[in-house]
Amino acid sequence: MRVLVTRPEAKARRTCARLSAMGYQPVSLPLFQPEHFDATRLDFLKRRNWSALAITSSEALSGFSIGEGLAFLADKPVFAVGQRTACIARGTGFTHIITGKGDGQSLARTIAGYLPSSPAASPLLYLAGSPRAPDFENTLHQLGIDFETATVYVMQPIEYAAYDLENLMRDQSPSAVLFYSRAAAQRFFSLNVMRYIASSEKCMRLLCISRKVAEAIPAEFSPNISIAHSPDEPRLLALLAET
């Protein structure tokens, strides 16, 4: 079975390797590429008044490690959205990591259980990307958590010529597509990739890491959608074995 991976290239390589090990034939179609703002991230991190850090994507820590001059950050509480992000945070040198349940709303509630909502408390620093879902920040506001957002990377859309998509889908037509973000799902359908899928594959499966991602898929394809039982890659890939 061919499986189309819509992640950015670096992450797609890891997913494709995992798919190959599972016996599937991965096909990579990155829809975005990250542009990082390392100086912005460093400027924010050097401020010593943060009560904690929050990270909803490992991309926010790309190329970063705690070195000389940032040692004070090592034991700063870091709230990571899921296991993969927590692992990356640990690898950069953070030692006090609290892991959420895989989505922004639950991470915000986890933070509220740890941090005081007093106006006198130091704010939380959210290392974020763009575009991003508003759920995490909205929930922090609702829970009275004082925070500041630093946009430290932007996902830039990758342009494809129609004939490139047509050739790829003709030569490596997939039976399933993996979606890890709302932005990727929206981009996939805005490029009208489905029009290039071989007619025998019109009923191919659209596998989504969460319900929020699935909501970005046009209603006409709702019968094709399956949603992971929890928002993480192992559960998403497990959908491939389901009939």
GROMACS .gro file of C-alpha atoms in nm:
model
  243
    1MET     CA    1   0.000   0.000   0.000
    2ARG     CA    2   0.127   0.347  -0.091
    3VAL     CA    3   0.086   0.611   0.179
    4LEU     CA    4   0.117   0.983   0.105
    5VAL     CA    5   0.298   1.183   0.377
    6THR     CA    6   0.219   1.556   0.383
    7ARG     CA    7   0.466   1.661   0.655
    8PRO     CA    8   0.759   1.903   0.608
    9GLU     CA    9   1.063   1.730   0.460
   10ALA     CA   10   1.269   1.666   0.776
   11LYS     CA   11   0.975   1.518   0.965
   12ALA     CA   12   0.854   1.334   0.655
   13ARG     CA   13   1.185   1.146   0.636
   14ARG     CA   14   1.129   1.000   0.983
   15THR     CA   15   0.769   0.910   0.905
   16CYS     CA   16   0.863   0.751   0.573
   17ALA     CA   17   1.129   0.539   0.744
   18ARG     CA   18   0.872   0.422   0.997
   19LEU     CA   19   0.623   0.340   0.723
   20SER     CA   20   0.883   0.143   0.529
   21ALA     CA   21   0.963  -0.059   0.840
   22MET     CA   22   0.591  -0.136   0.871
   23GLY     CA   23   0.581  -0.269   0.515
   24TYR     CA   24   0.415   0.029   0.345
   25GLN     CA   25   0.539   0.230   0.046
   26PRO     CA   26   0.572   0.594   0.156
   27VAL     CA   27   0.536   0.883  -0.088
   28SER     CA   28   0.643   1.227   0.037
   29LEU     CA   29   0.459   1.545  -0.059
   30PRO     CA   30   0.577   1.825   0.175
   31LEU     CA   31   0.325   2.108   0.168
   32PHE     CA   32   0.517   2.353   0.389
   33GLN     CA   33   0.877   2.426   0.481
   34PRO     CA   34   0.978   2.597   0.807
   35GLU     CA   35   1.148   2.934   0.828
   36HIS     CA   36   1.303   2.979   1.172
   37PHE     CA   37   1.362   3.304   1.359
   38ASP     CA   38   1.652   3.200   1.581
   39ALA     CA   39   1.739   3.556   1.691
   40THR     CA   40   1.381   3.618   1.803
   41ARG     CA   41   1.377   3.296   2.003
   42LEU     CA   42   1.709   3.379   2.168
   43ASP     CA   43   1.599   3.733   2.257
   44PHE     CA   44   1.286   3.605   2.429
   45LEU     CA   45   1.463   3.322   2.611
   46LYS     CA   46   1.728   3.553   2.752
   47ARG     CA   47   1.465   3.737   2.952
   48ARG     CA   48   1.484   3.581   3.295
   49ASN     CA   49   1.134   3.660   3.419
   50TRP     CA   50   0.946   3.367   3.263
   51SER     CA   51   0.768   3.134   3.503
   52ALA     CA   52   0.784   2.851   3.248
   53LEU     CA   53   0.795   2.772   2.876
   54ALA     CA   54   0.525   2.615   2.660
   55ILE     CA   55   0.584   2.433   2.331
   56THR     CA   56   0.314   2.288   2.105
   57SER     CA   57   0.550   2.177   1.827
   58SER     CA   58   0.905   2.043   1.831
   59GLU     CA   59   0.970   2.279   1.537
   60ALA     CA   60   0.994   2.563   1.793
   61LEU     CA   61   1.318   2.410   1.924
   62SER     CA   62   1.476   2.329   1.588
   63GLY     CA   63   1.850   2.401   1.597
   64PHE     CA   64   1.839   2.504   1.962
   65SER     CA   65   2.037   2.379   2.259
   66ILE     CA   66   2.102   2.523   2.604
   67GLY     CA   67   2.459   2.649   2.605
   68GLU     CA   68   2.671   2.896   2.790
   69GLY     CA   69   2.467   3.202   2.883
   70LEU     CA   70   2.140   3.010   2.892
   71ALA     CA   71   2.222   2.767   3.172
   72PHE     CA   72   1.958   2.932   3.391
   73LEU     CA   73   1.696   2.781   3.160
   74ALA     CA   74   1.792   2.419   3.223
   75ASP     CA   75   1.559   2.359   3.518
   76LYS     CA   76   1.288   2.600   3.400
   77PRO     CA   77   0.953   2.415   3.373
   78VAL     CA   78   0.877   2.328   3.011
   79PHE     CA   79   0.523   2.227   2.916
   80ALA     CA   80   0.535   2.012   2.601
   81VAL     CA   81   0.223   1.921   2.407
   82GLY     CA   82   0.313   1.552   2.366
   83GLN     CA   83   0.578   1.285   2.399
   84ARG     CA   84   0.767   1.371   2.079
   85THR     CA   85   0.793   1.740   2.171
   86ALA     CA   86   0.896   1.646   2.525
   87CYS     CA   87   1.172   1.424   2.388
   88ILE     CA   88   1.306   1.707   2.172
   89ALA     CA   89   1.294   1.948   2.468
   90ARG     CA   90   1.490   1.702   2.679
   91GLY     CA   91   1.748   1.669   2.405
   92THR     CA   92   1.807   2.044   2.397
   93GLY     CA   93   1.904   2.044   2.765
   94PHE     CA   94   1.581   2.110   2.956
   95THR     CA   95   1.545   1.891   3.263
   96HIS     CA   96   1.203   1.981   3.408
   97ILE     CA   97   0.948   1.876   3.146
   98ILE     CA   98   0.575   1.829   3.195
   99THR     CA   99   0.408   1.644   2.909
  100GLY     CA  100   0.054   1.713   2.792
  101LYS     CA  101  -0.195   1.481   2.627
  102GLY     CA  102  -0.128   1.580   2.267
  103ASP     CA  103  -0.346   1.885   2.205
  104GLY     CA  104  -0.339   2.253   2.295
  105GLN     CA  105  -0.651   2.267   2.511
  106SER     CA  106  -0.541   1.985   2.740
  107LEU     CA  107  -0.191   2.134   2.762
  108ALA     CA  108  -0.338   2.466   2.877
  109ARG     CA  109  -0.537   2.286   3.146
  110THR     CA  110  -0.223   2.103   3.256
  111ILE     CA  111  -0.042   2.435   3.286
  112ALA     CA  112  -0.326   2.580   3.493
  113GLY     CA  113  -0.278   2.296   3.739
  114TYR     CA  114   0.087   2.393   3.789
  115LEU     CA  115   0.106   2.770   3.757
  116PRO     CA  116  -0.067   3.033   3.969
  117SER     CA  117  -0.313   3.265   3.795
  118SER     CA  118  -0.218   3.557   4.023
  119PRO     CA  119  -0.149   3.888   3.842
  120ALA     CA  120   0.177   3.904   4.040
  121ALA     CA  121   0.307   3.580   3.890
  122SER     CA  122   0.570   3.587   3.617
  123PRO     CA  123   0.426   3.515   3.272
  124LEU     CA  124   0.453   3.196   3.072
  125LEU     CA  125   0.651   3.209   2.746
  126TYR     CA  126   0.487   3.031   2.453
  127LEU     CA  127   0.732   2.946   2.173
  128ALA     CA  128   0.497   2.925   1.877
  129GLY     CA  129   0.480   2.892   1.502
  130SER     CA  130   0.259   3.042   1.235
  131PRO     CA  131   0.004   2.950   1.120
  132ARG     CA  132  -0.129   2.790   1.439
  133ALA     CA  133  -0.464   2.691   1.586
  134PRO     CA  134  -0.597   2.938   1.847
  135ASP     CA  135  -0.712   2.670   2.094
  136PHE     CA  136  -0.407   2.677   2.321
  137GLU     CA  137  -0.390   3.055   2.359
  138ASN     CA  138  -0.767   3.090   2.391
  139THR     CA  139  -0.777   2.833   2.670
  140LEU     CA  140  -0.489   3.001   2.853
  141HIS     CA  141  -0.685   3.327   2.841
  142GLN     CA  142  -0.999   3.155   2.972
  143LEU     CA  143  -0.802   3.000   3.259
  144GLY     CA  144  -0.645   3.331   3.357
  145ILE     CA  145  -0.287   3.229   3.279
  146ASP     CA  146  -0.061   3.526   3.203
  147PHE     CA  147   0.153   3.449   2.897
  148GLU     CA  148   0.340   3.600   2.607
  149THR     CA  149   0.369   3.445   2.262
  150ALA     CA  150   0.693   3.448   2.065
  151THR     CA  151   0.649   3.345   1.702
  152VAL     CA  152   0.978   3.168   1.638
  153TYR     CA  153   0.905   3.003   1.304
  154VAL     CA  154   0.671   3.030   1.007
  155MET     CA  155   0.559   2.743   0.786
  156GLN     CA  156   0.594   2.866   0.430
  157PRO     CA  157   0.378   2.693   0.168
  158ILE     CA  158   0.559   2.501  -0.104
  159GLU     CA  159   0.442   2.572  -0.456
  160TYR     CA  160   0.384   2.285  -0.700
  161ALA     CA  161   0.316   2.303  -1.070
  162ALA     CA  162   0.005   2.116  -1.176
  163TYR     CA  163   0.205   1.883  -1.400
  164ASP     CA  164   0.435   1.786  -1.109
  165LEU     CA  165   0.138   1.685  -0.897
  166GLU     CA  166  -0.018   1.503  -1.190
  167ASN     CA  167   0.302   1.308  -1.258
  168LEU     CA  168   0.352   1.218  -0.893
  169MET     CA  169  -0.004   1.096  -0.848
  170ARG     CA  170   0.003   0.907  -1.176
  171ASP     CA  171   0.328   0.727  -1.097
  172GLN     CA  172   0.279   0.678  -0.721
  173SER     CA  173  -0.094   0.703  -0.663
  174PRO     CA  174  -0.157   0.651  -0.288
  175SER     CA  175  -0.421   0.449  -0.112
  176ALA     CA  176  -0.405   0.667   0.200
  177VAL     CA  177  -0.297   1.018   0.298
  178LEU     CA  178  -0.163   1.120   0.639
  179PHE     CA  179  -0.258   1.463   0.776
  180TYR     CA  180  -0.081   1.599   1.085
  181SER     CA  181  -0.220   1.955   1.084
  182ARG     CA  182  -0.520   2.158   0.976
  183ALA     CA  183  -0.291   2.373   0.762
  184ALA     CA  184  -0.166   2.068   0.571
  185ALA     CA  185  -0.519   1.942   0.509
  186GLN     CA  186  -0.631   2.283   0.389
  187ARG     CA  187  -0.327   2.318   0.164
  188PHE     CA  188  -0.374   1.969   0.017
  189PHE     CA  189  -0.727   2.048  -0.094
  190SER     CA  190  -0.648   2.402  -0.205
  191LEU     CA  191  -0.394   2.248  -0.445
  192ASN     CA  192  -0.674   2.019  -0.565
  193VAL     CA  193  -0.448   1.715  -0.538
  194MET     CA  194  -0.747   1.482  -0.541
  195ARG     CA  195  -0.815   1.561  -0.906
  196TYR     CA  196  -0.486   1.391  -0.998
  197ILE     CA  197  -0.553   1.070  -0.808
  198ALA     CA  198  -0.612   0.771  -1.033
  199SER     CA  199  -0.983   0.695  -1.068
  200SER     CA  200  -0.940   0.357  -0.895
  201GLU     CA  201  -0.815   0.541  -0.587
  202LYS     CA  202  -1.098   0.795  -0.553
  203CYS     CA  203  -1.205   0.622  -0.233
  204MET     CA  204  -0.860   0.643  -0.077
  205ARG     CA  205  -0.841   0.692   0.300
  206LEU     CA  206  -0.778   1.031   0.458
  207LEU     CA  207  -0.616   0.969   0.795
  208CYS     CA  208  -0.612   1.257   1.044
  209ILE     CA  209  -0.418   1.291   1.368
  210SER     CA  210  -0.709   1.469   1.539
  211ARG     CA  211  -1.069   1.575   1.497
  212LYS     CA  212  -0.957   1.938   1.452
  213VAL     CA  213  -0.750   1.831   1.151
  214ALA     CA  214  -1.040   1.631   1.008
  215GLU     CA  215  -1.262   1.939   1.025
  216ALA     CA  216  -1.042   2.103   0.759
  217ILE     CA  217  -1.131   1.836   0.500
  218PRO     CA  218  -1.420   1.921   0.265
  219ALA     CA  219  -1.749   1.759   0.363
  220GLU     CA  220  -1.771   1.564   0.036
  221PHE     CA  221  -1.479   1.349   0.151
  222SER     CA  222  -1.612   1.280   0.502
  223PRO     CA  223  -1.677   0.909   0.426
  224ASN     CA  224  -1.304   0.870   0.355
  225ILE     CA  225  -1.190   1.015   0.690
  226SER     CA  226  -1.049   0.820   0.985
  227ILE     CA  227  -0.928   0.993   1.301
  228ALA     CA  228  -0.654   0.870   1.534
  229HIS     CA  229  -0.773   0.755   1.876
  230SER     CA  230  -0.525   0.998   2.035
  231PRO     CA  231  -0.327   1.282   1.870
  232ASP     CA  232   0.009   1.112   1.819
  233GLU     CA  233   0.186   0.947   1.528
  234PRO     CA  234   0.174   0.584   1.652
  235ARG     CA  235  -0.206   0.602   1.678
  236LEU     CA  236  -0.228   0.773   1.340
  237LEU     CA  237  -0.021   0.504   1.171
  238ALA     CA  238  -0.222   0.235   1.348
  239LEU     CA  239  -0.522   0.346   1.139
  240LEU     CA  240  -0.351   0.197   0.833
  241ALA     CA  241  -0.412  -0.151   0.967
  242GLU     CA  242  -0.779  -0.086   1.036
  243THR     CA  243  -1.036  -0.179   0.774
   0.00000   0.00000   0.00000
